[in-house]
XYZ file of C-alpha atoms in Angstrom:
554
model
C -41.375 2.443 -151.291
C -39.355 4.052 -153.979
C -39.026 7.794 -153.981
C -38.655 9.666 -156.988
C -37.864 13.294 -157.622
C -39.010 14.736 -160.996
C -37.456 17.861 -162.450
C -38.912 19.261 -165.321
C -40.079 23.053 -166.336
C -43.308 21.690 -168.050
C -46.157 21.796 -165.418
C -48.286 19.116 -167.332
C -45.622 16.434 -166.591
C -46.534 16.319 -162.992
C -49.998 15.666 -163.980
C -49.157 12.933 -166.581
C -46.974 11.062 -163.990
C -49.456 11.170 -161.460
C -52.146 9.871 -163.657
C -49.939 7.251 -165.107
C -48.647 5.828 -161.860
C -51.833 6.609 -159.802
C -52.142 3.100 -158.694
C -48.663 2.620 -157.660
C -48.750 5.704 -155.696
C -52.072 4.654 -153.963
C -50.612 1.403 -152.845
C -47.455 3.163 -151.484
C -45.194 1.318 -153.870
C -44.046 4.648 -155.325
C -43.898 8.242 -154.076
C -43.207 11.185 -156.599
C -41.969 14.875 -155.555
C -41.705 17.263 -158.281
C -39.186 20.352 -158.789
C -39.200 22.839 -161.882
C -35.656 23.808 -162.153
C -32.094 22.551 -160.983
C -31.970 24.984 -157.684
C -35.380 23.716 -156.651
C -34.275 20.047 -157.056
C -31.170 20.721 -154.931
C -33.338 22.334 -152.187
C -35.603 19.228 -152.352
C -32.708 16.791 -152.307
C -31.059 18.470 -149.278
C -34.512 18.321 -147.420
C -35.306 14.806 -148.219
C -32.081 12.524 -148.177
C -34.379 9.463 -148.382
C -34.832 10.075 -152.193
C -33.797 7.043 -154.343
C -33.891 8.706 -157.950
C -34.024 11.610 -159.977
C -35.757 12.008 -163.205
C -34.779 15.271 -164.652
C -35.094 17.106 -168.073
C -31.835 18.237 -169.468
C -32.959 21.550 -171.127
C -34.564 23.781 -168.296
C -34.412 27.642 -167.667
C -32.025 28.489 -164.638
C -29.977 25.647 -163.717
C -30.407 23.016 -166.296
C -30.184 19.182 -166.037
C -26.342 18.849 -166.838
C -25.610 21.223 -164.243
C -27.940 19.393 -161.737
C -26.215 16.242 -162.559
C -22.808 17.772 -161.410
C -24.029 18.671 -157.865
C -25.830 15.557 -157.321
C -22.604 13.626 -155.678
C -22.194 16.452 -153.260
C -25.823 16.052 -152.121
C -26.299 12.064 -152.197
C -23.639 10.165 -153.690
C -26.166 7.253 -153.736
C -29.052 8.658 -155.853
C -29.393 7.604 -159.284
C -30.350 10.089 -162.185
C -32.367 9.236 -165.376
C -32.077 12.178 -167.872
C -34.891 13.075 -170.250
C -33.989 14.473 -173.787
C -35.540 15.009 -177.103
C -34.362 13.015 -180.187
C -32.224 15.796 -181.654
C -30.257 16.256 -178.440
C -28.209 13.121 -178.336
C -25.031 15.255 -177.698
C -26.422 16.279 -174.418
C -27.454 12.663 -173.648
C -23.717 11.589 -174.383
C -22.586 14.439 -171.932
C -24.931 13.386 -169.394
C -23.849 9.695 -169.452
C -20.374 10.841 -169.259
C -21.109 12.948 -166.151
C -22.436 9.845 -164.400
C -26.282 9.806 -165.479
C -27.667 5.984 -164.758
C -29.945 6.076 -168.035
C -31.868 8.417 -170.245
C -35.220 8.565 -171.832
C -36.216 10.113 -175.129
C -39.010 12.608 -175.721
C -41.726 12.037 -176.115
C -41.903 9.888 -173.190
C -42.943 6.267 -173.796
C -44.594 5.669 -170.346
C -44.199 1.877 -170.469
C -40.544 2.463 -171.270
C -40.392 5.050 -168.258
C -42.035 2.570 -165.853
C -39.253 -0.195 -166.737
C -36.561 2.430 -166.572
C -37.897 3.396 -162.975
C -38.189 -0.045 -161.672
C -34.635 -0.840 -163.122
C -33.151 2.332 -161.528
C -34.842 1.550 -158.205
C -33.502 -1.870 -158.059
C -30.049 -0.724 -158.750
C -30.310 1.735 -155.903
C -31.515 -1.086 -153.574
C -28.550 -3.210 -154.790
C -26.106 -0.552 -153.931
C -27.580 -0.087 -150.480
C -27.540 -3.678 -149.707
C -23.949 -3.850 -150.881
C -23.084 -0.941 -148.792
C -24.719 -2.565 -145.810
C -23.085 -5.682 -146.271
C -19.571 -4.136 -146.469
C -20.526 -2.112 -143.458
C -21.516 -5.358 -141.668
C -18.358 -7.143 -142.894
C -16.284 -4.259 -141.377
C -18.151 -4.213 -137.929
C -18.021 -8.193 -137.899
C -13.962 -7.806 -138.362
C -13.956 -5.270 -135.631
C -15.973 -7.493 -133.391
C -13.869 -10.436 -134.260
C -10.743 -8.848 -133.148
C -12.314 -7.490 -129.890
C -13.693 -10.783 -129.325
C -10.319 -12.372 -129.579
C -8.911 -10.019 -127.157
C -11.850 -10.302 -124.864
C -11.355 -14.054 -125.004
C -7.965 -14.217 -124.036
C -8.489 -12.150 -121.068
C -11.415 -14.538 -120.115
C -9.176 -17.466 -120.519
C -6.579 -16.120 -118.384
C -8.752 -15.287 -115.627
C -11.819 -17.016 -115.787
C -13.347 -18.786 -112.566
C -14.964 -21.373 -115.163
C -12.717 -24.221 -116.427
C -11.180 -23.479 -119.950
C -9.415 -26.098 -122.075
C -8.237 -25.400 -125.797
C -7.726 -28.623 -127.791
C -6.628 -28.975 -131.386
C -8.744 -30.987 -133.820
C -5.995 -33.755 -133.405
C -6.356 -33.809 -129.557
C -3.536 -31.959 -128.247
C -4.108 -29.877 -125.294
C -2.921 -26.278 -126.115
C -4.061 -24.175 -122.957
C -5.921 -24.876 -119.812
C -6.424 -22.314 -116.969
C -5.961 -22.890 -113.373
C -9.824 -23.617 -112.596
C -9.426 -26.476 -115.219
C -6.484 -28.173 -113.283
C -8.591 -27.775 -109.884
C -11.826 -29.416 -111.400
C -9.741 -32.319 -112.569
C -7.341 -32.418 -109.380
C -4.064 -32.628 -111.381
C -1.368 -30.131 -112.087
C -1.351 -28.531 -115.471
C 1.794 -30.589 -116.662
C -0.084 -33.882 -116.156
C -3.305 -32.636 -117.397
C -2.313 -33.157 -121.063
C -1.809 -37.014 -120.524
C -4.608 -37.726 -117.855
C -7.537 -35.628 -118.855
C -7.051 -34.166 -122.263
C -7.903 -37.571 -123.940
C -11.239 -37.640 -122.061
C -12.118 -34.219 -122.813
C -11.292 -34.931 -126.433
C -13.360 -37.983 -126.395
C -16.396 -35.840 -124.996
C -15.896 -33.570 -127.665
C -15.932 -36.075 -130.557
C -18.917 -37.926 -129.033
C -20.935 -34.787 -129.312
C -19.606 -33.760 -132.712
C -20.049 -36.800 -134.632
C -19.699 -36.737 -138.536
C -18.735 -33.092 -138.521
C -16.643 -31.469 -141.011
C -13.372 -29.945 -139.581
C -14.502 -26.446 -140.776
C -15.984 -23.713 -138.701
C -19.395 -24.349 -139.100
C -20.261 -26.688 -135.943
C -20.544 -24.662 -132.834
C -22.135 -24.149 -129.479
C -22.472 -27.930 -128.347
C -23.366 -28.249 -124.484
C -23.861 -31.239 -122.309
C -23.080 -32.638 -118.815
C -20.205 -34.776 -118.015
C -18.752 -36.416 -114.869
C -15.179 -37.344 -114.242
C -13.953 -39.525 -111.290
C -10.717 -37.978 -109.892
C -7.751 -39.769 -108.625
C -8.808 -38.835 -104.881
C -12.125 -40.933 -105.768
C -14.526 -37.877 -105.861
C -16.891 -37.657 -108.580
C -17.135 -34.152 -110.089
C -20.115 -33.200 -112.453
C -19.438 -30.490 -115.083
C -21.638 -28.617 -117.399
C -19.412 -28.769 -120.810
C -19.785 -26.433 -123.529
C -18.032 -26.673 -126.685
C -17.175 -23.696 -129.464
C -15.073 -24.339 -132.547
C -12.971 -21.438 -133.312
C -9.330 -20.625 -134.497
C -6.724 -20.159 -131.809
C -3.172 -19.025 -132.999
C -4.059 -19.706 -136.631
C -5.488 -23.150 -136.234
C -8.777 -24.499 -135.880
C -9.429 -25.427 -132.180
C -12.203 -26.672 -129.729
C -12.752 -24.386 -126.743
C -13.942 -26.353 -123.809
C -15.936 -24.491 -121.109
C -16.097 -26.463 -117.817
C -18.353 -25.429 -115.030
C -18.743 -27.285 -111.750
C -22.398 -28.389 -111.105
C -21.690 -31.153 -108.753
C -23.533 -29.142 -105.740
C -26.442 -28.374 -108.078
C -26.542 -32.249 -108.987
C -26.797 -33.043 -105.351
C -29.395 -30.347 -104.889
C -31.262 -31.577 -107.930
C -31.399 -35.220 -106.578
C -32.634 -33.823 -103.247
C -35.389 -31.993 -105.138
C -36.123 -34.924 -107.108
C -36.822 -36.859 -103.955
C -38.868 -34.230 -102.379
C -40.914 -33.917 -105.542
C -41.618 -37.614 -105.574
C -42.495 -37.447 -102.020
C -44.911 -34.457 -102.603
C -46.406 -36.071 -105.628
C -47.039 -39.322 -103.580
C -48.472 -37.118 -100.798
C -50.703 -35.305 -103.479
C -51.725 -38.605 -104.613
C -52.757 -39.776 -101.335
C -54.480 -36.673 -100.666
C -56.573 -36.879 -103.927
C -57.199 -40.480 -103.072
C -58.468 -39.590 -99.565
C -60.351 -36.742 -100.919
C -62.103 -39.040 -103.380
C -62.856 -41.566 -100.601
C -64.306 -38.646 -98.435
C -66.699 -37.512 -101.556
C -67.873 -41.035 -102.161
C -68.433 -41.559 -98.327
C -70.369 -38.234 -97.898
C -72.465 -39.334 -100.868
C -73.032 -42.795 -99.666
C -74.113 -41.037 -96.044
C -76.549 -38.667 -97.766
C -77.975 -41.819 -100.050
C -78.041 -43.947 -96.816
C -79.989 -41.323 -94.948
C -82.487 -40.631 -97.632
C -83.080 -44.611 -98.071
C -83.528 -44.925 -94.434
C -86.019 -42.051 -94.183
C -87.965 -43.357 -97.345
C -88.135 -47.013 -95.837
C -89.176 -45.682 -92.778
C -91.923 -43.486 -94.439
C -92.914 -46.650 -96.339
C -93.875 -48.392 -92.968
C -96.914 -45.929 -92.422
C -98.957 -46.720 -95.529
C -97.837 -50.380 -95.602
C -99.019 -50.623 -91.780
C -102.367 -48.889 -92.720
C -102.823 -51.149 -95.911
C -101.899 -54.304 -93.643
C -104.574 -53.316 -90.850
C -107.251 -52.423 -93.430
C -106.764 -55.627 -95.210
C -106.997 -57.530 -92.040
C -110.020 -56.015 -91.162
C -111.550 -56.646 -94.418
C -110.421 -60.342 -94.129
C -112.307 -60.568 -90.568
C -115.334 -58.857 -91.980
C -115.370 -61.366 -95.059
C -114.931 -64.350 -92.757
C -117.890 -63.185 -90.786
C -120.166 -62.718 -93.653
C -119.227 -65.876 -95.193
C -120.190 -67.740 -91.920
C -123.294 -66.019 -91.496
C -124.281 -66.987 -95.333
C -123.575 -70.558 -94.834
C -125.565 -70.620 -91.615
C -128.447 -69.228 -93.619
C -128.776 -66.360 -91.306
C -127.548 -63.496 -93.928
C -129.821 -60.426 -93.808
C -130.016 -57.697 -96.191
C -128.755 -55.233 -93.455
C -125.630 -57.401 -92.740
C -124.870 -57.556 -96.540
C -125.176 -53.839 -96.847
C -122.923 -53.368 -93.795
C -120.276 -55.556 -95.441
C -120.404 -53.860 -98.812
C -119.874 -50.483 -97.076
C -117.069 -51.739 -94.876
C -115.343 -53.462 -98.197
C -115.776 -50.285 -100.140
C -114.117 -48.125 -97.587
C -111.431 -50.370 -97.027
C -110.553 -50.961 -100.451
C -110.278 -47.180 -101.121
C -108.135 -47.081 -98.139
C -105.979 -49.955 -99.481
C -105.653 -48.229 -103.027
C -104.420 -44.965 -101.528
C -102.044 -46.476 -99.235
C -100.530 -48.885 -101.647
C -100.316 -46.267 -104.237
C -98.300 -44.110 -101.828
C -96.220 -47.030 -100.944
C -95.383 -47.621 -104.453
C -94.406 -44.053 -105.155
C -92.129 -44.134 -102.191
C -90.631 -47.415 -103.433
C -90.009 -45.696 -107.053
C -88.276 -42.697 -105.453
C -86.158 -45.155 -103.488
C -85.318 -47.140 -106.703
C -84.213 -43.671 -108.143
C -82.070 -42.950 -105.177
C -80.440 -46.452 -105.382
C -79.846 -45.989 -109.138
C -78.361 -42.680 -108.599
C -75.455 -44.291 -106.600
C -73.970 -45.824 -109.496
C -72.700 -44.464 -112.831
C -75.975 -45.104 -114.598
C -75.839 -44.900 -118.565
C -77.115 -42.028 -120.506
C -80.856 -42.049 -121.060
C -83.542 -39.775 -121.944
C -85.764 -38.673 -118.921
C -88.917 -36.647 -118.649
C -87.797 -33.973 -116.270
C -91.097 -33.576 -114.452
C -91.802 -37.048 -113.423
C -87.715 -37.378 -112.725
C -87.921 -34.352 -110.209
C -91.285 -35.472 -108.568
C -89.403 -38.841 -107.640
C -86.488 -36.767 -106.296
C -88.609 -34.388 -104.351
C -90.559 -37.316 -102.923
C -87.567 -39.041 -101.800
C -86.110 -35.943 -100.100
C -89.163 -34.461 -98.482
C -89.521 -37.491 -96.068
C -86.052 -37.240 -94.532
C -86.083 -35.796 -91.089
C -83.909 -32.724 -91.962
C -87.106 -31.643 -94.292
C -89.583 -31.773 -91.185
C -91.688 -28.939 -90.811
C -90.296 -27.234 -94.055
C -92.121 -26.985 -97.320
C -90.639 -28.446 -100.896
C -91.850 -27.224 -103.980
C -91.638 -28.300 -107.347
C -92.251 -26.146 -110.345
C -91.603 -27.586 -113.695
C -93.551 -27.159 -117.045
C -94.694 -30.671 -118.684
C -92.838 -31.812 -121.930
C -89.303 -30.891 -120.704
C -86.838 -33.976 -121.624
C -83.249 -34.488 -121.074
C -80.931 -36.645 -122.814
C -78.245 -36.933 -119.889
C -76.893 -39.186 -117.344
C -79.688 -39.716 -114.574
C -77.437 -41.134 -112.047
C -75.055 -38.011 -112.132
C -78.018 -35.695 -111.996
C -79.452 -37.533 -109.115
C -76.336 -37.107 -107.145
C -76.308 -33.459 -107.792
C -79.833 -32.880 -106.942
C -79.725 -34.988 -103.784
C -76.699 -33.221 -102.918
C -78.326 -29.646 -103.362
C -81.510 -30.226 -101.595
C -79.682 -32.011 -98.531
C -77.431 -29.016 -98.376
C -80.598 -26.821 -98.565
C -82.255 -28.479 -95.419
C -79.157 -29.133 -93.539
C -77.573 -25.448 -93.885
C -80.354 -23.034 -94.767
C -82.551 -23.181 -91.783
C -81.690 -23.134 -87.958
C -82.086 -26.255 -85.901
C -84.888 -26.974 -83.661
C -84.702 -25.606 -80.048
C -84.565 -27.779 -77.008
C -88.115 -28.330 -75.537
C -89.527 -26.164 -72.852
C -89.099 -28.021 -69.502
C -85.793 -29.477 -69.830
C -83.777 -26.829 -67.853
C -84.521 -24.125 -70.556
C -87.277 -21.832 -70.628
C -89.165 -20.530 -73.835
C -87.825 -17.049 -72.862
C -84.179 -18.067 -72.238
C -83.714 -19.596 -75.840
C -81.675 -17.317 -78.249
C -83.784 -15.427 -80.772
C -81.890 -16.785 -83.635
C -82.313 -20.482 -82.644
C -86.069 -20.261 -82.982
C -87.246 -22.735 -85.478
C -89.069 -21.122 -88.550
C -90.714 -23.185 -91.147
C -88.748 -22.925 -94.442
C -89.356 -23.199 -98.064
C -87.240 -24.980 -100.786
C -88.327 -24.540 -104.301
C -86.950 -26.495 -107.222
C -87.859 -24.847 -110.267
C -87.080 -25.222 -114.238
C -87.525 -23.144 -117.181
C -86.325 -23.599 -120.849
C -83.591 -21.173 -122.242
C -83.185 -20.105 -125.661
C -79.866 -22.006 -126.453
C -80.983 -25.489 -126.243
C -80.607 -25.548 -122.505
C -82.650 -25.690 -119.438
C -82.099 -23.716 -116.280
C -82.737 -25.379 -113.088
C -82.684 -23.531 -109.844
C -82.832 -24.856 -106.193
C -83.492 -21.966 -103.885
C -84.473 -21.467 -100.352
C -85.578 -18.744 -98.175
C -83.115 -19.658 -95.168
C -80.289 -17.694 -93.768
C -77.830 -17.398 -96.673
C -74.139 -17.887 -97.213
C -71.560 -15.429 -95.639
C -69.873 -13.381 -98.217
C -66.567 -14.199 -97.302
C -67.246 -17.912 -98.000
C -69.059 -17.472 -101.192
C -65.704 -17.320 -103.551
C -64.644 -20.685 -102.062
C -67.770 -22.723 -102.270
C -66.773 -24.920 -104.875
C -63.316 -25.492 -103.503
C -63.023 -28.605 -101.282
C -63.242 -28.786 -97.645
C -65.184 -25.495 -97.499
C -68.256 -25.700 -94.920
C -70.139 -23.531 -92.524
C -70.743 -26.506 -90.272
C -67.371 -28.165 -89.607
C -67.994 -28.517 -86.216
C -71.267 -30.396 -86.974
C -69.764 -32.976 -88.821
C -69.992 -31.385 -92.484
C -66.648 -32.275 -94.480
C -67.252 -29.345 -97.056
C -67.010 -31.717 -99.976
C -70.706 -31.706 -101.384
C -70.572 -28.763 -103.593
C -67.103 -29.567 -104.879
C -68.385 -32.787 -105.953
C -71.450 -31.270 -107.478
C -69.171 -28.777 -109.339
C -67.235 -31.408 -110.844
C -70.314 -33.610 -112.081
C -72.183 -30.536 -113.287
C -69.193 -29.040 -115.457
C -67.748 -32.496 -116.268
C -70.253 -35.329 -117.052
C -73.296 -33.102 -117.489
C -71.690 -30.566 -119.418
C -73.370 -27.670 -117.700
C -72.643 -24.705 -115.826
C -73.356 -23.951 -111.946
C -73.416 -20.449 -110.336
C -74.672 -19.471 -106.715
C -76.568 -16.503 -105.658
C -76.747 -15.819 -102.044
C -77.306 -13.055 -99.728
C -77.280 -13.294 -95.984
C -80.715 -13.368 -94.260
C -82.549 -13.594 -97.697
C -81.939 -17.214 -98.861
C -79.670 -18.853 -101.544
C -80.253 -19.969 -105.160
C -78.026 -22.464 -107.075
C -78.442 -22.204 -110.698
C -77.868 -25.123 -112.917
C -77.801 -24.470 -116.821
C -77.644 -28.037 -118.410
C -77.831 -28.974 -122.228
C -80.733 -30.725 -123.505
C -78.442 -33.299 -124.936
C -75.515 -33.991 -122.668
C -71.916 -34.112 -124.456
């Protein structure tokens, strides 16, 4: 921003200037201050040393512009003055220029000319400031250089770091005691035995460089085999500078042999830790797979066992119908078929047929649920599934397992909802959540009375109460569905809830649970299914697992 002091006894000049430069003032490009005679201008300049330029009329009452011009160097030697005068006052203009005015403007003022003069004057002020700052920086740099040279010499003389000064021709002109200690030779032999090695390292790290002062601060690590057979690792830093009026390389050498040994030990430890982590992750993956296979195996066994009932009933009914059919055929062939015999046979056939259809349909539904469970074991391809029929098969497969005995499994899902997703992954998630609910939410059954434990001796919290697990689905407004698996069981302790999705977190470790089910569920939901999962639980009031899944999986 340019700051301009306008000095004029005409009050209208202030209005005209502010009107003309209102945009520059509004944008902050220019700032105008106003005074009406030389004395007021000097007071303003003393109060505001940041003013860049004075635009002053020559003819003013009190202190005129020429007198003001004489006082400006004592107030601010960097300020630039532009004088304003009438056409008939060229003598005063000449006098103003002789007294140090930067420029002048003739009245009446041409504002285009005034604007150009202002910009030219402000640029001159900035140039002077830059030149002064550069000069100051040069002086500061020279002083710092002299101080640095003195400090460098003191450092070189007593530094615990090895220091060698080598000319651009490869001659060693200085080395300190630490440098001789690193190379293991006296100073007088360092020139012939070690200086060529150092110079070669310097040349290798400064290839194709001019011999000027523009190539600085090259660092690297080198190793040197001493005459006693010991290998010394050194961090080498090279600076190009001047020493005793000639360009030289200062080589700084720091012993890092111990650090190298430690780094090698750390590398071996890191490799060992990474191998252990890989083994742990592989074991964790195997455990997750084993747990999923165990859950699926239990479901398959339960469903297969449940199929035996309708199949057995159907077989018995079919055998009975076969016997009745053989009897009616023999009676018919013997010519002894009576109307009552035929009516009895028809009634039997109708009842048996109804029984056969009902039990075969139940067996077919169980087989369908078994098929869904077995397909969920593999990484099934992406497909579109009707949510209600899909969940019905899951519910049917789960409610026949022994852990669900005595409990109620409810499905609440509106018709018409469909997901374009990965059914295998979703099956694994739902089986794990439902199995978890029946395994953890409800207390185990008590021991029967009469086996050494009376009914009054059983703990109150071990009494089995029928529970309810509900699978509910609702549509959300952002192309997602919310699927809840909730129970009215005992809930999850508050101290475990923050760690539920971490591996090996369980409340039943002593009962054979590994605590990997929810960890696997979290990875499937947030990964392959592209959804979110939350758990809301309160001790004594049950648990609700909330899945939010997109209608189209990513």
